[in-house]
CSV table of C-alpha atoms and ligand atoms in Angstrom, one decimal:
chain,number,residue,atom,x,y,z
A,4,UNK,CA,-15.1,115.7,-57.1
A,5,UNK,CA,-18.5,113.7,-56.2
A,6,UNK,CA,-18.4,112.3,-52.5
A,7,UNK,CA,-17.3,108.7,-52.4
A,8,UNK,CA,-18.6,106.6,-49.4
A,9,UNK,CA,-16.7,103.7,-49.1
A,10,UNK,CA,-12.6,103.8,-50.5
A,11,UNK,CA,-10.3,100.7,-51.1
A,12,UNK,CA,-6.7,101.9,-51.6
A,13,UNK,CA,-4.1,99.8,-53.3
A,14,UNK,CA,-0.4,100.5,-52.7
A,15,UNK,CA,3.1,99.1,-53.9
A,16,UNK,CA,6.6,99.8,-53.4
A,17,UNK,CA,6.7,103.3,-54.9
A,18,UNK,CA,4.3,104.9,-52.2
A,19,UNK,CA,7.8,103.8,-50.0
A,20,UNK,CA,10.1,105.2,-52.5
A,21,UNK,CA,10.5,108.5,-51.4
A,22,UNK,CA,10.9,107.4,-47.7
A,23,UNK,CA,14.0,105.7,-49.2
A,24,UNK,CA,12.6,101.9,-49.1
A,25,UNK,CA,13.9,100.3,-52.5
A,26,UNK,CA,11.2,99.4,-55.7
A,27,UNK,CA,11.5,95.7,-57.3
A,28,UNK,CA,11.2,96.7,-60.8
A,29,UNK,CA,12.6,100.0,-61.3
A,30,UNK,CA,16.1,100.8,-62.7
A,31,UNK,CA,18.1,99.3,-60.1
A,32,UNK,CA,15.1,98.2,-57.9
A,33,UNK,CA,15.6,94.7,-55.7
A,34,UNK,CA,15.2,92.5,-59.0
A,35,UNK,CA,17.7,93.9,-60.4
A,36,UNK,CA,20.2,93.0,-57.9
A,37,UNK,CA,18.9,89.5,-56.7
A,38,UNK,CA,17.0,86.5,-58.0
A,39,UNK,CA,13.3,86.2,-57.3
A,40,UNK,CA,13.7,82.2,-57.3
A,41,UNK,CA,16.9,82.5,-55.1
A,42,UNK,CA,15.7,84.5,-52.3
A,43,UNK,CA,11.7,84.9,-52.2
A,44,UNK,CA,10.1,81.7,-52.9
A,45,UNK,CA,9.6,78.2,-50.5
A,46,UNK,CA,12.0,76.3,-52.9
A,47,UNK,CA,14.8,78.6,-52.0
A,48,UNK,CA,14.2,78.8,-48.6
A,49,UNK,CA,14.5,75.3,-48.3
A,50,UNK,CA,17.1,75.0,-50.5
A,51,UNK,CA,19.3,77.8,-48.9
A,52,UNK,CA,17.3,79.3,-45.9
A,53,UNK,CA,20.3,81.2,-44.9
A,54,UNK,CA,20.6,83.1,-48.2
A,55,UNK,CA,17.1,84.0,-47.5
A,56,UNK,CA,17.6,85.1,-43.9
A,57,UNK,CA,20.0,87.1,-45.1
A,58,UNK,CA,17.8,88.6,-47.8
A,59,UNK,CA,15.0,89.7,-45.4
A,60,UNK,CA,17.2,90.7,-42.2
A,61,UNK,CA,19.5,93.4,-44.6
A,62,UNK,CA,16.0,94.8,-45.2
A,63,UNK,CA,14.8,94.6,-41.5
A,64,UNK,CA,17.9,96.2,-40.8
A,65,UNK,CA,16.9,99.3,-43.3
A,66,UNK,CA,13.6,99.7,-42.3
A,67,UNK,CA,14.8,100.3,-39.0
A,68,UNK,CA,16.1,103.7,-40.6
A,69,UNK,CA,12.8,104.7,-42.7
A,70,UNK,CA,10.2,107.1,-42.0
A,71,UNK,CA,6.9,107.9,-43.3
A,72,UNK,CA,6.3,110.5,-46.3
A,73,UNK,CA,4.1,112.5,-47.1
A,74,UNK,CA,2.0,110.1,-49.1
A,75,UNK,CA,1.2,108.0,-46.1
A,76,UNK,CA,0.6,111.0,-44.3
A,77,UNK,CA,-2.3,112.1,-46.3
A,78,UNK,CA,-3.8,108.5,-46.5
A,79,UNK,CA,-3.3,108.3,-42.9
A,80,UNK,CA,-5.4,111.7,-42.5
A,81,UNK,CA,-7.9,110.4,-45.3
A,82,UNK,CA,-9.0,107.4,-42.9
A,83,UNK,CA,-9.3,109.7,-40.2
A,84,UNK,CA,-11.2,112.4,-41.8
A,85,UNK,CA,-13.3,111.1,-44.4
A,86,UNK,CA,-17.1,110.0,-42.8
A,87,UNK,CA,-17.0,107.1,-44.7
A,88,UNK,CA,-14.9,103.9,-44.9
A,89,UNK,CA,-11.0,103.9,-46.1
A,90,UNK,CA,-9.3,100.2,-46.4
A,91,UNK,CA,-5.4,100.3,-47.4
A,92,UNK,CA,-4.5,97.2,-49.1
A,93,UNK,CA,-0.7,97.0,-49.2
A,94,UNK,CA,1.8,95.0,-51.0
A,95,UNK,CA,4.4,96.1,-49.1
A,96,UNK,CA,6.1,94.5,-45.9
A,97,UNK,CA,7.2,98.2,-44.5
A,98,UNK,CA,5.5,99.6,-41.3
A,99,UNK,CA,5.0,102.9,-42.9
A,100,UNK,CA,1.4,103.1,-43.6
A,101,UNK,CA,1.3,102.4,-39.2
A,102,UNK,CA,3.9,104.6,-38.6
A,103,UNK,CA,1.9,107.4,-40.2
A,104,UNK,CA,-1.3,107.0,-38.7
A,105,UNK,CA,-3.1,104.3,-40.2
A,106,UNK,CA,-5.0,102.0,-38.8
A,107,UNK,CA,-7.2,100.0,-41.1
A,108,UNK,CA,-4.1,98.0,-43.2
A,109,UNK,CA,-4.4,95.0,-44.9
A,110,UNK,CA,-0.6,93.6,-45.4
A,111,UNK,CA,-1.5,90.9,-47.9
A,112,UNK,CA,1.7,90.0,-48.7
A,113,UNK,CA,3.1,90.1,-44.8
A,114,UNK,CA,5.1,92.0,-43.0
A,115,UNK,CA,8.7,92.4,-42.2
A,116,UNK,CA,8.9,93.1,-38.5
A,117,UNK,CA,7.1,89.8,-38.3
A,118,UNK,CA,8.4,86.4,-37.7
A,119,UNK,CA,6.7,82.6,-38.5
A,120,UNK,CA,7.0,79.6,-37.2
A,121,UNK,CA,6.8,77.4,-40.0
A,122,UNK,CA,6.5,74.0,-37.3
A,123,UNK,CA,3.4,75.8,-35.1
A,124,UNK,CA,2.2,78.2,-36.7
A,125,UNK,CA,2.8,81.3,-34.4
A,126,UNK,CA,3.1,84.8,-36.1
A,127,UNK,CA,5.5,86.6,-33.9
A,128,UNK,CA,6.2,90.2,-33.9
A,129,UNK,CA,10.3,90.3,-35.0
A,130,UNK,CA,12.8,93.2,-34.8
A,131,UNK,CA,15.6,91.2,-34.8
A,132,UNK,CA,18.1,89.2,-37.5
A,133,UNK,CA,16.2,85.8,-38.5
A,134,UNK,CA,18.4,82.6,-38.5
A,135,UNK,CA,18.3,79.1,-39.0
A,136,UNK,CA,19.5,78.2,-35.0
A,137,UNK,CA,17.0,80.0,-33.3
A,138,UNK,CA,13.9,78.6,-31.1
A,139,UNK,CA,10.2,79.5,-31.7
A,140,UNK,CA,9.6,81.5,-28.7
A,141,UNK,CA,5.8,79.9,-29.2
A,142,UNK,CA,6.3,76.2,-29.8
A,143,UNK,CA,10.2,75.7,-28.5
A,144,UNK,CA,11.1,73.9,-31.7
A,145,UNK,CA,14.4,75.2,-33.9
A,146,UNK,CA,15.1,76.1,-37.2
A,147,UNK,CA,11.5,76.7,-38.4
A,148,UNK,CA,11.2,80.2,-38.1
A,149,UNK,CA,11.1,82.3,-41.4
A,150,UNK,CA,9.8,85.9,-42.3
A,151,UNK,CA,6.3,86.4,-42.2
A,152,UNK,CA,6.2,87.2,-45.9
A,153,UNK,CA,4.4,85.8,-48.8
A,154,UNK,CA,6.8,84.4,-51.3
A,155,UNK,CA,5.6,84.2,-54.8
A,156,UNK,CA,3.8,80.8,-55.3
A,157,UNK,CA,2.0,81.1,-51.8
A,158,UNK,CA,-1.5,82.3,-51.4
A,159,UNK,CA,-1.2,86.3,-50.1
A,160,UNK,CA,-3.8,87.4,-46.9
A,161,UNK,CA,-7.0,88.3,-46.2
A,162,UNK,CA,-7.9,87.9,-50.0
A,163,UNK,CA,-11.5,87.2,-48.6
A,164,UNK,CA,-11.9,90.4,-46.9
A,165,UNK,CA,-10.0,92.2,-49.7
A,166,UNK,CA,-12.7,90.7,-52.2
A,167,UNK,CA,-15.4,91.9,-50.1
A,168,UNK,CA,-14.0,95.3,-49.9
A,169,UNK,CA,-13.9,95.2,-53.8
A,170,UNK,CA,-17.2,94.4,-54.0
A,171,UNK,CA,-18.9,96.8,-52.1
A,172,UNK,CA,-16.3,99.9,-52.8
A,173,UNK,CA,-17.2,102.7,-54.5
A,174,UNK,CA,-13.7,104.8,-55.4
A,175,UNK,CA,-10.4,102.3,-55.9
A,176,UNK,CA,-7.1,104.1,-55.6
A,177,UNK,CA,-3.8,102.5,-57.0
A,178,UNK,CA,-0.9,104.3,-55.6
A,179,UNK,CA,2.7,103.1,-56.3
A,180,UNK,CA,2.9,99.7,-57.8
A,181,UNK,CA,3.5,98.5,-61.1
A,182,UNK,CA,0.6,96.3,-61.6
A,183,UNK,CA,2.7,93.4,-62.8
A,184,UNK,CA,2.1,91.1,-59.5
A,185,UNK,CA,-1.4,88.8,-59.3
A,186,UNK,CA,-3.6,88.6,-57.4
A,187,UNK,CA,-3.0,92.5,-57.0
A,188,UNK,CA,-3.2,93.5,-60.1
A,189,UNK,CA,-6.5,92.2,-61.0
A,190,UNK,CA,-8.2,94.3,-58.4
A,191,UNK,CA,-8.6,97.2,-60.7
A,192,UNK,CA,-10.8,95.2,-62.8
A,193,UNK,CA,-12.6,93.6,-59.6
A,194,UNK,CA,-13.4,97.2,-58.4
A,195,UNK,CA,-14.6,98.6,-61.5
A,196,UNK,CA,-16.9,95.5,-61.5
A,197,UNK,CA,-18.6,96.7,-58.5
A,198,UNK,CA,-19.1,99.8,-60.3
A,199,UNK,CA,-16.1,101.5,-58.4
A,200,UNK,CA,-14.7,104.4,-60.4
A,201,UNK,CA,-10.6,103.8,-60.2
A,202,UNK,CA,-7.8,105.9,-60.3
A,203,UNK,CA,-4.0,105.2,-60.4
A,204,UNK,CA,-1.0,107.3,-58.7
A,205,UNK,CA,2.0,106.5,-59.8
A,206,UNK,CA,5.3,108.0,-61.1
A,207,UNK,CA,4.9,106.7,-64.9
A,208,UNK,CA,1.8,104.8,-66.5
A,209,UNK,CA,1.9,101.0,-65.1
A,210,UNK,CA,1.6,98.3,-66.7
A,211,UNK,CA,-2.4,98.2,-66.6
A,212,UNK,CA,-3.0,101.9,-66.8
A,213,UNK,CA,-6.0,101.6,-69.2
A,214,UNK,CA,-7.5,99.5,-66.8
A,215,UNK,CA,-8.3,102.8,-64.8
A,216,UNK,CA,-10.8,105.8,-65.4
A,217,UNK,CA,-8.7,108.1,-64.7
A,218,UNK,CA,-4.6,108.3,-63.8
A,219,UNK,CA,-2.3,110.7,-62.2
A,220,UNK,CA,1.8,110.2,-62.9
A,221,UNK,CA,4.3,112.1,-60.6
A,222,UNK,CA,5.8,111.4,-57.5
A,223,UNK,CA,3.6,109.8,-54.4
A,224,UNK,CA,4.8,112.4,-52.1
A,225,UNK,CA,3.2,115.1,-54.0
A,226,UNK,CA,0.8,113.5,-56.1
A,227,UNK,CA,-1.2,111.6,-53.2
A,228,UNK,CA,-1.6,114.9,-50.7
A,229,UNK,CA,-2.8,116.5,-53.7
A,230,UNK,CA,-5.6,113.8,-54.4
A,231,UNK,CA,-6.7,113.3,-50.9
A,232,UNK,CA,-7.3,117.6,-50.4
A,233,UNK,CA,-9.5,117.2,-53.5
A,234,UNK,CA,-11.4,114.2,-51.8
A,235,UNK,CA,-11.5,115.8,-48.6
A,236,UNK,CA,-12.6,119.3,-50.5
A,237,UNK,CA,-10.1,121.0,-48.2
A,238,UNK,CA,-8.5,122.7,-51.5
A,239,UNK,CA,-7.8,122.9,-55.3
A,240,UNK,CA,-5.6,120.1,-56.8
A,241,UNK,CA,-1.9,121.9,-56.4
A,242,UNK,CA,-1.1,120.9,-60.1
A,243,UNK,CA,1.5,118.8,-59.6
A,244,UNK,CA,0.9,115.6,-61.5
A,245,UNK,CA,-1.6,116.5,-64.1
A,246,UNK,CA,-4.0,114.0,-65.3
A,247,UNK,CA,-3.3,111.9,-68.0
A,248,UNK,CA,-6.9,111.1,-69.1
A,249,UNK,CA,-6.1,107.4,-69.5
B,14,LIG,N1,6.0,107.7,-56.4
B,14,LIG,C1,5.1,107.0,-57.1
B,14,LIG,N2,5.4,105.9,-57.7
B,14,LIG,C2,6.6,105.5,-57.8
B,14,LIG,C3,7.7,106.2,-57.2
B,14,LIG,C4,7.3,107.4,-56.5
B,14,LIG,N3,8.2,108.2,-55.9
B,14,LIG,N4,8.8,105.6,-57.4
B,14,LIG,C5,8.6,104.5,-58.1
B,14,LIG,N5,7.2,104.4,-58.4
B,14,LIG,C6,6.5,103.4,-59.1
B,14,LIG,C7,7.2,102.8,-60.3
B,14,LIG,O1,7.1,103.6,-61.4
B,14,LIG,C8,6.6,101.4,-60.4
B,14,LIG,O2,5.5,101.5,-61.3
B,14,LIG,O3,6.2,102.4,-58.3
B,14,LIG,C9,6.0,101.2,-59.0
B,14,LIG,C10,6.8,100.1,-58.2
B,14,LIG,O4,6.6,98.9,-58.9
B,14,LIG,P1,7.3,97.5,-58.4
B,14,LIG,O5,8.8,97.8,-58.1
B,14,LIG,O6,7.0,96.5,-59.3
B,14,LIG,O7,6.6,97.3,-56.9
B,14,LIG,P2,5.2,96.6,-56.6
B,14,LIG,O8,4.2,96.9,-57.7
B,14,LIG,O9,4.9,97.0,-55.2
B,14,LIG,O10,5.6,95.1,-56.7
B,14,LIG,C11,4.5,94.2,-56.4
B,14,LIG,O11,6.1,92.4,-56.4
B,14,LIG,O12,8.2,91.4,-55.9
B,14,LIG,C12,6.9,91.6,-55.5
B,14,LIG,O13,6.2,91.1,-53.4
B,14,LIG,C13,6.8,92.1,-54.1
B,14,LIG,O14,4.9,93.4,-53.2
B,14,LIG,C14,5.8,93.3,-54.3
B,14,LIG,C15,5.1,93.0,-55.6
């Protein structure tokens, strides 16, 4: 494996799977069970912001449960140990990626165990339920807090530093997700612009697996720990997850 120098790693909702966090799109994942345009965009939350409270605090509630695996593990180790620069993009909301270690996280599409205010502006960090009756701790004013998430039509964050990352990295890693979501999803080809060779880790080909030079399918928890001894040199690929030459 040639020595990369600086690493941008994309993840979704199946580098959480194993830690028992629910997909969207898999065979009963999240959209199969609710409505994308009831629950996670700003027409529904205006038109039923309980509904959507209720949504997002049955999943606070869960993640208070949920542990890191093994896959955040190794890309936790990864930033520490590789000598150059590791970046984690992630589209997911979960603490995990922190709770194993990481440091340098990018949560473009926001997090969960974060409140804000919609009236002021304040990001607030949020354990608790969310409800329509409850006070900004920031600005005093009621009934404008909502989930610090992104909701499909809103612009995600950070997508400057994100496109600077792209630009400069030199390995791209897609672990988890099934490429189906934009801005995401383009990244691949944004990477491989900046002459970035690109791998996906997933359990089955994504949608844009011929986007990438190279692709690993299995599960994260065996998969990713595998890849980063290879880019660490610290051992042979275990041989789970064989590469699919894509
Ligand atoms: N290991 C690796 N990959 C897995 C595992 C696993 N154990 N389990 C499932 N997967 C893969 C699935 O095969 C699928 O390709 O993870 C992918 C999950 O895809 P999605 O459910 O579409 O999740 P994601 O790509 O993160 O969704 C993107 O969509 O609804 C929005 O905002 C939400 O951030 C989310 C975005």
């Amino acid at each position: 494996m040639p020595q990369f120098e600086r690493i941008v790693i994309l993840t979704g909702a199946g580098i959480s799977a194993e830690s028992g966090v629910a997909t969207f799109r898999d065979k009963d994942g999240i959209w199969s069970r609710y409505s994308i345009d009831e629950v996670a965009t700003p027409g529904a939350f205006r038109r039923n912001p309980a509904l959507v409270h209720d949504f997002y605090n049955e999943r606070r509630r869960q993640h208070a449960g949920v542990r890191p695996n093994p896959a955040h593990a190794a890309l936790a180790r990864l930033e520490r140990e590789h000598e150059g620069e590791v970046l984690i993009v992630t589209q997911n909301i979960d603490a995990l990626h922190e709770a194993a270690g990481s440091r340098n996280v990018i949560h473009m599409h926001g997090e969960l165990l974060k409140a804000l205010c919609a009236a002021c502006g304040a990001r607030l960090p949020w354990q608790e339920d969310l409800s329509t009756e409850l006070a900004c701790p920031a600005c005093g004013r009621t009934g404008g807090l909502r989930p610090d998430v992104v909701w499909f039509g809103e612009m995600p964050y950070h997508m400057d530093r994100i496109a600077e990352a792209l630009g400069r990295c030199d390995l791209f890693l897609s672990i988890g997700t099934s490429g189906t979501v934009y801005p995401a999803a383009g990244f691949v080809a944004e990477a491989r612009a900046a002459g970035a060779h690109t791998v996906e880790l997933n359990l089955e080909p994504s949608d844009g697996v011929s986007l990438f030079h190279e692709a690993i399918h299995g599960p994260a928890g065996t998969i990713v720990p595998a890849y980063v001894d290879r880019l660490l040199g610290a051992g042979a690929p275990s041989g789970a997850g064989e590469p699919s030459g894509a």
